[in-house]
mmCIF file of C-alpha atoms in Angstrom:
data_model
loop_
_atom_site.group_PDB
_atom_site.id
_atom_site.type_symbol
_atom_site.label_atom_id
_atom_site.label_comp_id
_atom_site.label_asym_id
_atom_site.label_seq_id
_atom_site.Cartn_x
_atom_site.Cartn_y
_atom_site.Cartn_z
ATOM 1 C CA UNK J 1 92.434 97.334 79.532
ATOM 2 C CA UNK J 2 90.463 95.546 82.236
ATOM 3 C CA UNK J 3 88.176 97.475 84.630
ATOM 4 C CA UNK J 4 88.873 96.951 88.323
ATOM 5 C CA UNK J 5 85.642 96.771 90.364
ATOM 6 C CA UNK J 6 85.268 98.765 93.562
ATOM 7 C CA UNK J 7 83.712 97.517 96.804
ATOM 8 C CA UNK J 8 83.189 98.836 100.342
ATOM 9 C CA UNK J 9 84.196 97.413 103.732
ATOM 10 C CA UNK J 10 82.301 98.719 106.760
ATOM 11 C CA UNK J 11 82.452 98.152 110.530
ATOM 12 C CA UNK J 12 79.256 99.997 111.541
ATOM 13 C CA UNK J 13 81.334 102.598 113.422
ATOM 14 C CA UNK J 14 79.860 104.129 116.573
ATOM 15 C CA UNK J 15 80.625 107.815 117.118
ATOM 16 C CA UNK J 16 80.370 109.849 120.312
ATOM 17 C CA UNK J 17 76.705 110.489 121.079
ATOM 18 C CA UNK J 18 75.459 107.607 118.943
ATOM 19 C CA UNK J 19 73.696 104.379 119.867
ATOM 20 C CA UNK J 20 74.327 101.024 118.236
ATOM 21 C CA UNK J 21 71.046 101.501 116.398
ATOM 22 C CA UNK J 22 72.292 104.799 114.989
ATOM 23 C CA UNK J 23 75.485 103.138 113.766
ATOM 24 C CA UNK J 24 73.650 100.254 112.124
ATOM 25 C CA UNK J 25 71.205 102.645 110.437
ATOM 26 C CA UNK J 26 74.188 104.583 109.088
ATOM 27 C CA UNK J 27 75.705 101.390 107.688
ATOM 28 C CA UNK J 28 72.414 100.610 105.984
ATOM 29 C CA UNK J 29 72.380 104.072 104.418
ATOM 30 C CA UNK J 30 75.996 103.615 103.332
ATOM 31 C CA UNK J 31 75.164 100.291 101.664
ATOM 32 C CA UNK J 32 72.399 101.968 99.693
ATOM 33 C CA UNK J 33 74.788 104.745 98.693
ATOM 34 C CA UNK J 34 77.366 102.194 97.554
ATOM 35 C CA UNK J 35 74.752 100.348 95.510
ATOM 36 C CA UNK J 36 73.588 103.544 93.821
ATOM 37 C CA UNK J 37 77.212 104.484 93.056
ATOM 38 C CA UNK J 38 77.840 101.162 91.327
ATOM 39 C CA UNK J 39 80.012 99.330 93.839
ATOM 40 C CA UNK J 40 80.182 95.556 93.441
ATOM 41 C CA UNK J 41 80.244 94.422 97.077
ATOM 42 C CA UNK J 42 79.426 95.747 100.535
ATOM 43 C CA UNK J 43 81.155 93.780 103.275
ATOM 44 C CA UNK J 44 80.936 94.094 107.054
ATOM 45 C CA UNK J 45 83.606 93.015 109.519
ATOM 46 C CA UNK J 46 83.328 91.044 112.757
ATOM 47 C CA UNK J 47 84.664 92.774 115.874
ATOM 48 C CA UNK J 48 83.778 92.311 119.525
ATOM 49 C CA UNK J 49 83.950 94.286 122.772
ATOM 50 C CA UNK J 50 84.843 97.541 120.995
ATOM 51 C CA UNK J 51 82.974 100.711 121.850
ATOM 52 C CA UNK J 52 83.651 102.103 118.375
ATOM 53 C CA UNK J 53 82.272 99.132 116.418
ATOM 54 C CA UNK J 54 78.682 97.869 116.220
ATOM 55 C CA UNK J 55 79.349 95.103 113.687
ATOM 56 C CA UNK J 56 79.524 92.175 116.104
ATOM 57 C CA UNK J 57 77.411 89.686 114.154
ATOM 58 C CA UNK J 58 77.948 89.919 110.378
ATOM 59 C CA UNK J 59 75.380 87.257 109.530
ATOM 60 C CA UNK J 60 72.571 89.142 111.263
ATOM 61 C CA UNK J 61 73.601 92.506 109.849
ATOM 62 C CA UNK J 62 73.961 91.093 106.333
ATOM 63 C CA UNK J 63 70.393 89.786 106.363
ATOM 64 C CA UNK J 64 69.201 93.326 107.008
ATOM 65 C CA UNK J 65 71.563 94.905 104.470
ATOM 66 C CA UNK J 66 70.578 92.467 101.753
ATOM 67 C CA UNK J 67 66.890 93.134 102.412
ATOM 68 C CA UNK J 68 67.571 96.892 102.313
ATOM 69 C CA UNK J 69 69.300 96.744 98.903
ATOM 70 C CA UNK J 70 68.563 94.918 95.676
ATOM 71 C CA UNK J 71 71.625 94.427 93.478
ATOM 72 C CA UNK J 72 74.877 94.912 95.367
ATOM 73 C CA UNK J 73 76.577 91.790 96.721
ATOM 74 C CA UNK J 74 76.725 91.676 100.527
ATOM 75 C CA UNK J 75 79.259 89.743 102.539
ATOM 76 C CA UNK J 76 81.495 89.316 105.540
ATOM 77 C CA UNK J 77 84.865 90.947 105.643
ATOM 78 C CA UNK J 78 85.111 88.765 107.489
ATOM 79 C CA UNK J 79 83.600 86.172 109.755
ATOM 80 C CA UNK J 80 86.340 85.048 112.132
ATOM 81 C CA UNK J 81 86.383 81.273 111.958
ATOM 82 C CA UNK J 82 88.205 80.632 115.271
ATOM 83 C CA UNK J 83 85.226 82.177 117.077
ATOM 84 C CA UNK J 84 82.560 79.841 115.710
ATOM 85 C CA UNK J 85 81.913 76.186 114.883
ATOM 86 C CA UNK J 86 82.156 75.555 111.163
ATOM 87 C CA UNK J 87 78.559 74.323 110.967
ATOM 88 C CA UNK J 88 77.207 77.534 112.509
ATOM 89 C CA UNK J 89 78.938 79.694 109.905
ATOM 90 C CA UNK J 90 77.918 77.388 107.066
ATOM 91 C CA UNK J 91 74.270 77.369 108.167
ATOM 92 C CA UNK J 92 74.126 81.155 108.576
ATOM 93 C CA UNK J 93 75.511 81.863 105.126
ATOM 94 C CA UNK J 94 73.600 79.064 103.444
ATOM 95 C CA UNK J 95 70.441 80.685 104.795
ATOM 96 C CA UNK J 96 71.546 84.106 103.573
ATOM 97 C CA UNK J 97 72.210 82.617 100.141
ATOM 98 C CA UNK J 98 68.760 80.979 100.119
ATOM 99 C CA UNK J 99 67.163 84.317 100.994
ATOM 100 C CA UNK J 100 69.231 86.323 98.506
ATOM 101 C CA UNK J 101 70.602 83.908 95.896
ATOM 102 C CA UNK J 102 73.607 85.090 93.931
ATOM 103 C CA UNK J 103 74.285 88.076 96.171
ATOM 104 C CA UNK J 104 76.105 86.640 99.204
ATOM 105 C CA UNK J 105 79.852 86.525 99.901
ATOM 106 C CA UNK J 106 81.367 84.584 102.779
ATOM 107 C CA UNK J 107 84.718 86.136 103.616
ATOM 108 C CA UNK J 108 86.506 84.068 106.261
ATOM 109 C CA UNK J 109 89.297 85.328 108.513
ATOM 110 C CA UNK J 110 91.752 83.655 110.874
ATOM 111 C CA UNK J 111 92.139 86.302 113.596
ATOM 112 C CA UNK J 112 89.706 86.329 116.541
ATOM 113 C CA UNK J 113 88.743 89.976 116.055
ATOM 114 C CA UNK J 114 88.620 90.286 119.831
ATOM 115 C CA UNK J 115 90.706 90.277 122.981
ATOM 116 C CA UNK J 116 91.576 86.834 124.456
ATOM 117 C CA UNK J 117 88.858 86.952 127.134
ATOM 118 C CA UNK J 118 86.150 87.781 124.580
ATOM 119 C CA UNK J 119 87.472 85.179 122.173
ATOM 120 C CA UNK J 120 87.336 82.534 124.900
ATOM 121 C CA UNK J 121 83.761 83.548 125.748
ATOM 122 C CA UNK J 122 82.743 83.219 122.095
ATOM 123 C CA UNK J 123 84.294 79.781 121.759
ATOM 124 C CA UNK J 124 83.391 78.733 125.332
ATOM 125 C CA UNK J 125 86.820 77.174 125.705
ATOM 126 C CA UNK J 126 90.448 78.228 125.435
ATOM 127 C CA UNK J 127 91.039 75.319 123.044
ATOM 128 C CA UNK J 128 90.794 75.836 119.320
ATOM 129 C CA UNK J 129 91.720 79.511 119.432
ATOM 130 C CA UNK J 130 95.037 79.053 117.655
ATOM 131 C CA UNK J 131 95.800 78.881 113.960
ATOM 132 C CA UNK J 132 96.763 75.205 113.737
ATOM 133 C CA UNK J 133 93.210 73.968 113.155
ATOM 134 C CA UNK J 134 92.217 76.777 110.806
ATOM 135 C CA UNK J 135 92.831 75.052 107.442
ATOM 136 C CA UNK J 136 90.825 71.978 108.450
ATOM 137 C CA UNK J 137 87.979 74.085 109.829
ATOM 138 C CA UNK J 138 87.944 76.186 106.659
ATOM 139 C CA UNK J 139 87.684 73.067 104.519
ATOM 140 C CA UNK J 140 84.821 71.866 106.709
ATOM 141 C CA UNK J 141 82.923 75.107 106.041
ATOM 142 C CA UNK J 142 83.339 74.586 102.309
ATOM 143 C CA UNK J 143 82.269 70.942 102.504
ATOM 144 C CA UNK J 144 79.223 71.828 104.599
ATOM 145 C CA UNK J 145 78.207 74.400 101.995
ATOM 146 C CA UNK J 146 78.559 71.854 99.221
ATOM 147 C CA UNK J 147 81.468 73.778 97.700
ATOM 148 C CA UNK J 148 83.893 71.316 96.077
ATOM 149 C CA UNK J 149 87.419 71.381 97.518
ATOM 150 C CA UNK J 150 89.790 69.574 95.193
ATOM 151 C CA UNK J 151 91.773 66.912 97.040
ATOM 152 C CA UNK J 152 90.164 67.650 100.422
ATOM 153 C CA UNK J 153 87.240 65.656 101.790
ATOM 154 C CA UNK J 154 86.855 67.512 105.075
ATOM 155 C CA UNK J 155 86.334 65.855 108.427
ATOM 156 C CA UNK J 156 84.185 62.736 108.680
ATOM 157 C CA UNK J 157 81.618 64.729 110.615
ATOM 158 C CA UNK J 158 81.424 67.498 108.013
ATOM 159 C CA UNK J 159 81.187 64.998 105.159
ATOM 160 C CA UNK J 160 78.043 63.540 106.733
ATOM 161 C CA UNK J 161 76.313 66.891 107.289
ATOM 162 C CA UNK J 162 74.885 69.676 105.160
ATOM 163 C CA UNK J 163 74.369 73.338 105.971
ATOM 164 C CA UNK J 164 70.904 73.354 104.428
ATOM 165 C CA UNK J 165 68.432 70.658 103.386
ATOM 166 C CA UNK J 166 67.819 71.782 99.780
ATOM 167 C CA UNK J 167 70.476 74.183 98.536
ATOM 168 C CA UNK J 168 70.467 75.286 94.908
ATOM 169 C CA UNK J 169 73.455 77.634 95.182
ATOM 170 C CA UNK J 170 76.236 78.528 97.609
ATOM 171 C CA UNK J 171 77.713 81.824 98.775
ATOM 172 C CA UNK J 172 80.914 82.972 97.102
ATOM 173 C CA UNK J 173 83.667 82.030 99.563
ATOM 174 C CA UNK J 174 86.749 84.216 100.023
ATOM 175 C CA UNK J 175 89.722 83.802 102.303
ATOM 176 C CA UNK J 176 90.765 87.023 104.023
ATOM 177 C CA UNK J 177 94.100 87.780 105.582
ATOM 178 C CA UNK J 178 96.906 90.131 106.493
ATOM 179 C CA UNK J 179 99.682 87.547 106.461
ATOM 180 C CA UNK J 180 101.576 85.310 104.088
ATOM 181 C CA UNK J 181 100.013 82.254 105.756
ATOM 182 C CA UNK J 182 96.503 83.162 104.592
ATOM 183 C CA UNK J 183 97.773 84.151 101.153
ATOM 184 C CA UNK J 184 99.445 80.790 100.636
ATOM 185 C CA UNK J 185 96.468 78.850 102.008
ATOM 186 C CA UNK J 186 94.064 80.674 99.679
ATOM 187 C CA UNK J 187 96.372 79.833 96.791
ATOM 188 C CA UNK J 188 96.656 76.152 97.659
ATOM 189 C CA UNK J 189 92.881 75.808 97.962
ATOM 190 C CA UNK J 190 92.176 77.763 94.784
ATOM 191 C CA UNK J 191 90.077 80.389 96.584
ATOM 192 C CA UNK J 192 89.770 84.104 95.875
ATOM 193 C CA UNK J 193 91.876 86.085 98.352
ATOM 194 C CA UNK J 194 91.293 89.499 99.920
ATOM 195 C CA UNK J 195 94.330 91.112 101.510
ATOM 196 C CA UNK J 196 93.874 93.644 104.337
ATOM 197 C CA UNK J 197 96.209 96.265 102.939
ATOM 198 C CA UNK J 198 94.435 98.862 105.114
ATOM 199 C CA UNK J 199 96.135 97.274 108.144
ATOM 200 C CA UNK J 200 99.376 98.742 106.777
ATOM 201 C CA UNK J 201 101.498 95.683 107.604
ATOM 202 C CA UNK J 202 103.980 96.406 104.842
ATOM 203 C CA UNK J 203 103.479 92.914 103.397
ATOM 204 C CA UNK J 204 100.992 93.661 100.633
ATOM 205 C CA UNK J 205 103.252 92.969 97.676
ATOM 206 C CA UNK J 206 104.754 89.882 99.339
ATOM 207 C CA UNK J 207 101.270 88.534 100.089
ATOM 208 C CA UNK J 208 100.145 89.132 96.507
ATOM 209 C CA UNK J 209 103.167 87.232 95.223
ATOM 210 C CA UNK J 210 102.726 84.439 97.781
ATOM 211 C CA UNK J 211 99.099 84.012 96.740
ATOM 212 C CA UNK J 212 99.849 83.888 93.037
ATOM 213 C CA UNK J 213 102.909 81.647 93.335
ATOM 214 C CA UNK J 214 101.073 79.103 95.511
ATOM 215 C CA UNK J 215 97.846 79.151 93.502
ATOM 216 C CA UNK J 216 96.444 75.893 92.206
ATOM 217 C CA UNK J 217 93.497 75.969 89.855
ATOM 218 C CA UNK J 218 90.321 74.567 91.354
ATOM 219 C CA UNK J 219 86.695 73.951 90.533
ATOM 220 C CA UNK J 220 86.107 77.489 91.844
ATOM 221 C CA UNK J 221 88.851 79.381 90.014
ATOM 222 C CA UNK J 222 91.025 78.766 86.983
ATOM 223 C CA UNK J 223 93.443 81.526 87.964
ATOM 224 C CA UNK J 224 94.172 83.686 91.022
ATOM 225 C CA UNK J 225 91.677 86.377 91.962
ATOM 226 C CA UNK J 226 93.064 89.025 94.318
ATOM 227 C CA UNK J 227 91.329 91.883 96.069
ATOM 228 C CA UNK J 228 93.211 94.470 98.130
ATOM 229 C CA UNK J 229 91.781 97.034 100.521
ATOM 230 C CA UNK J 230 92.705 100.619 101.291
ATOM 231 C CA UNK J 231 91.593 103.113 103.912
ATOM 232 C CA UNK J 232 90.322 106.236 102.141
ATOM 233 C CA UNK J 233 88.779 109.573 103.061
ATOM 234 C CA UNK J 234 88.325 112.430 100.607
ATOM 235 C CA UNK J 235 87.430 116.093 100.970
ATOM 236 C CA UNK J 236 87.744 119.355 99.075
ATOM 237 C CA UNK J 237 91.362 119.914 100.114
ATOM 238 C CA UNK J 238 94.224 117.992 101.669
ATOM 239 C CA UNK J 239 93.939 120.072 104.846
ATOM 240 C CA UNK J 240 90.230 119.315 105.241
ATOM 241 C CA UNK J 241 90.749 115.619 104.526
ATOM 242 C CA UNK J 242 93.520 115.360 107.134
ATOM 243 C CA UNK J 243 91.280 117.106 109.653
ATOM 244 C CA UNK J 244 88.401 114.709 108.965
ATOM 245 C CA UNK J 245 90.838 111.768 109.208
ATOM 246 C CA UNK J 246 91.873 112.817 112.716
ATOM 247 C CA UNK J 247 89.433 110.418 114.443
ATOM 248 C CA UNK J 248 91.035 107.485 112.620
ATOM 249 C CA UNK J 249 94.437 108.553 113.919
ATOM 250 C CA UNK J 250 93.113 108.673 117.462
ATOM 251 C CA UNK J 251 91.771 105.134 116.987
ATOM 252 C CA UNK J 252 95.113 103.940 115.620
ATOM 253 C CA UNK J 253 96.894 105.533 118.570
ATOM 254 C CA UNK J 254 94.539 103.889 121.056
ATOM 255 C CA UNK J 255 94.788 100.452 119.462
ATOM 256 C CA UNK J 256 98.589 100.494 119.222
ATOM 257 C CA UNK J 257 99.418 102.063 122.600
ATOM 258 C CA UNK J 258 96.856 100.422 124.870
ATOM 259 C CA UNK J 259 94.944 103.628 125.539
ATOM 260 C CA UNK J 260 91.218 103.296 126.305
ATOM 261 C CA UNK J 261 89.333 102.956 123.017
ATOM 262 C CA UNK J 262 85.970 104.681 123.178
ATOM 263 C CA UNK J 263 83.518 105.729 120.472
ATOM 264 C CA UNK J 264 84.833 107.672 117.494
ATOM 265 C CA UNK J 265 85.515 111.275 118.480
ATOM 266 C CA UNK J 266 84.812 114.358 116.381
ATOM 267 C CA UNK J 267 87.537 115.814 114.168
ATOM 268 C CA UNK J 268 87.890 118.811 116.495
ATOM 269 C CA UNK J 269 88.267 116.600 119.570
ATOM 270 C CA UNK J 270 90.705 114.392 117.664
ATOM 271 C CA UNK J 271 92.813 117.446 116.818
ATOM 272 C CA UNK J 272 92.954 118.335 120.519
ATOM 273 C CA UNK J 273 94.093 114.817 121.433
ATOM 274 C CA UNK J 274 96.726 114.724 118.703
ATOM 275 C CA UNK J 275 98.030 118.175 119.684
ATOM 276 C CA UNK J 276 99.088 116.760 123.043
ATOM 277 C CA UNK J 277 101.506 114.283 121.414
ATOM 278 C CA UNK J 278 105.147 115.179 120.869
ATOM 279 C CA UNK J 279 105.371 116.166 117.171
ATOM 280 C CA UNK J 280 108.441 114.055 116.477
ATOM 281 C CA UNK J 281 106.967 110.980 118.155
ATOM 282 C CA UNK J 282 103.662 111.562 116.386
ATOM 283 C CA UNK J 283 105.344 111.782 112.975
ATOM 284 C CA UNK J 284 107.219 108.530 113.594
ATOM 285 C CA UNK J 285 104.100 106.764 114.876
ATOM 286 C CA UNK J 286 101.750 107.812 112.081
ATOM 287 C CA UNK J 287 104.302 106.959 109.431
ATOM 288 C CA UNK J 288 103.925 103.348 110.582
ATOM 289 C CA UNK J 289 100.265 103.493 111.637
ATOM 290 C CA UNK J 290 98.593 106.249 109.633
ATOM 291 C CA UNK J 291 94.986 105.500 110.556
ATOM 292 C CA UNK J 292 93.542 106.529 107.221
ATOM 293 C CA UNK J 293 96.090 105.669 104.536
ATOM 294 C CA UNK J 294 94.732 107.967 101.832
ATOM 295 C CA UNK J 295 93.325 111.291 103.077
ATOM 296 C CA UNK J 296 93.280 113.846 100.291
ATOM 297 C CA UNK J 297 91.166 115.206 97.447
ATOM 298 C CA UNK J 298 89.111 112.809 95.358
ATOM 299 C CA UNK J 299 91.326 113.185 92.292
ATOM 300 C CA UNK J 300 94.497 112.477 94.223
ATOM 301 C CA UNK J 301 92.859 109.594 96.070
ATOM 302 C CA UNK J 302 91.918 107.952 92.778
ATOM 303 C CA UNK J 303 95.486 108.421 91.559
ATOM 304 C CA UNK J 304 96.795 106.675 94.683
ATOM 305 C CA UNK J 305 94.261 103.871 94.409
ATOM 306 C CA UNK J 306 95.137 103.392 90.774
ATOM 307 C CA UNK J 307 98.809 103.173 91.753
ATOM 308 C CA UNK J 308 97.934 100.531 94.366
ATOM 309 C CA UNK J 309 96.107 98.487 91.749
ATOM 310 C CA UNK J 310 99.040 98.734 89.379
ATOM 311 C CA UNK J 311 101.571 97.697 92.062
ATOM 312 C CA UNK J 312 99.562 94.694 93.195
ATOM 313 C CA UNK J 313 97.855 93.833 89.888
ATOM 314 C CA UNK J 314 94.707 93.387 91.977
ATOM 315 C CA UNK J 315 91.559 92.137 90.297
ATOM 316 C CA UNK J 316 89.330 94.079 92.696
ATOM 317 C CA UNK J 317 89.729 96.959 95.135
ATOM 318 C CA UNK J 318 87.889 97.479 98.421
ATOM 319 C CA UNK J 319 87.836 100.805 100.231
ATOM 320 C CA UNK J 320 87.094 101.423 103.865
ATOM 321 C CA UNK J 321 87.451 104.340 106.232
ATOM 322 C CA UNK J 322 86.867 105.683 109.711
ATOM 323 C CA UNK J 323 84.999 108.966 109.941
ATOM 324 C CA UNK J 324 82.940 110.703 112.599
ATOM 325 C CA UNK J 325 79.821 111.163 110.474
ATOM 326 C CA UNK J 326 77.945 109.297 107.777
ATOM 327 C CA UNK J 327 78.058 112.211 105.339
ATOM 328 C CA UNK J 328 81.861 112.031 105.147
ATOM 329 C CA UNK J 329 81.766 108.312 104.433
ATOM 330 C CA UNK J 330 79.070 108.740 101.790
ATOM 331 C CA UNK J 331 80.917 111.581 100.110
ATOM 332 C CA UNK J 332 84.095 109.517 99.963
ATOM 333 C CA UNK J 333 82.584 106.525 98.197
ATOM 334 C CA UNK J 334 80.513 108.685 95.857
ATOM 335 C CA UNK J 335 83.470 110.890 94.897
ATOM 336 C CA UNK J 336 85.783 107.931 94.294
ATOM 337 C CA UNK J 337 83.173 106.065 92.243
ATOM 338 C CA UNK J 338 82.509 109.138 90.112
ATOM 339 C CA UNK J 339 86.164 109.131 89.032
ATOM 340 C CA UNK J 340 86.474 105.367 88.529
ATOM 341 C CA UNK J 341 87.042 102.829 86.967
ATOM 342 C CA UNK J 342 90.767 102.543 87.105
ATOM 343 C CA UNK J 343 92.363 100.155 84.663
ATOM 344 C CA UNK J 344 95.422 97.955 84.577
ATOM 345 C CA UNK J 345 97.139 96.461 81.549
ATOM 346 C CA UNK J 346 95.169 93.466 80.245
#
């Protein structure tokens, strides 16, 4: 039986009444909690122009998180490559690796993580925002970091440059995705792949199969290495957990219906918002877009996570969650870790 490591994905959520500084301090405290609980990785996501998210610059935040912890790996979940020149990403993460060798993960994503206007402002042009150039830009990042890419030399420009003058190690590079495209690309390049199961696209098993079936061994990996994520919140009872998960449902409703998306509301305020929705329509909506996927007691949550690992045969599991307060997030990761590790057949 092989243990399945646990990790945490965070967005530095901003709740009503909080400042960005408050949210970032909470993420720092959560990283320390995850380290103490034995989690392998603590990743932060890149999002822009969202009142509920303070994690706009993963590279900057990761420098602080790494300095505030000592053993847990820190990384991006992910940096959105269409928003940045390849050299900028490579230099940022090469510097992080130089500061904290052996502890840095570079998770790279294909989506902009922003609305079109913000994405254009980040890139300073409307060109290059599509997916067509993504594989070549990804290979350039690897080449710039000195990471060997079997059968791919990168662009002429990238092959003549280096992300750092005297590197002795490189960050661990992951490809992130919520589509079959990213799964297949990660497989062809022989990269570890992290699938955003918490997006609830319904494609998790297909993506896992696409990744494994397209995998080619590389200088980085001899065999596929898959991580899947899940949105989790635990409490003393199912009723309490569903109440605490209410803010995530309000966020899901806002994101999917075009409603104004403000800071994360309290569970009581979320309950008032959700009470205004037609019960039948609400049931249909949250069946497709549940907000928090697993909101229950810790024992039942671990059972569901174990089932997810068994279905996907994942090598690692990453949990994330939206909650109004830090204490709820800390309790969730501590309670899950206390009942782990799950195992899958060797």
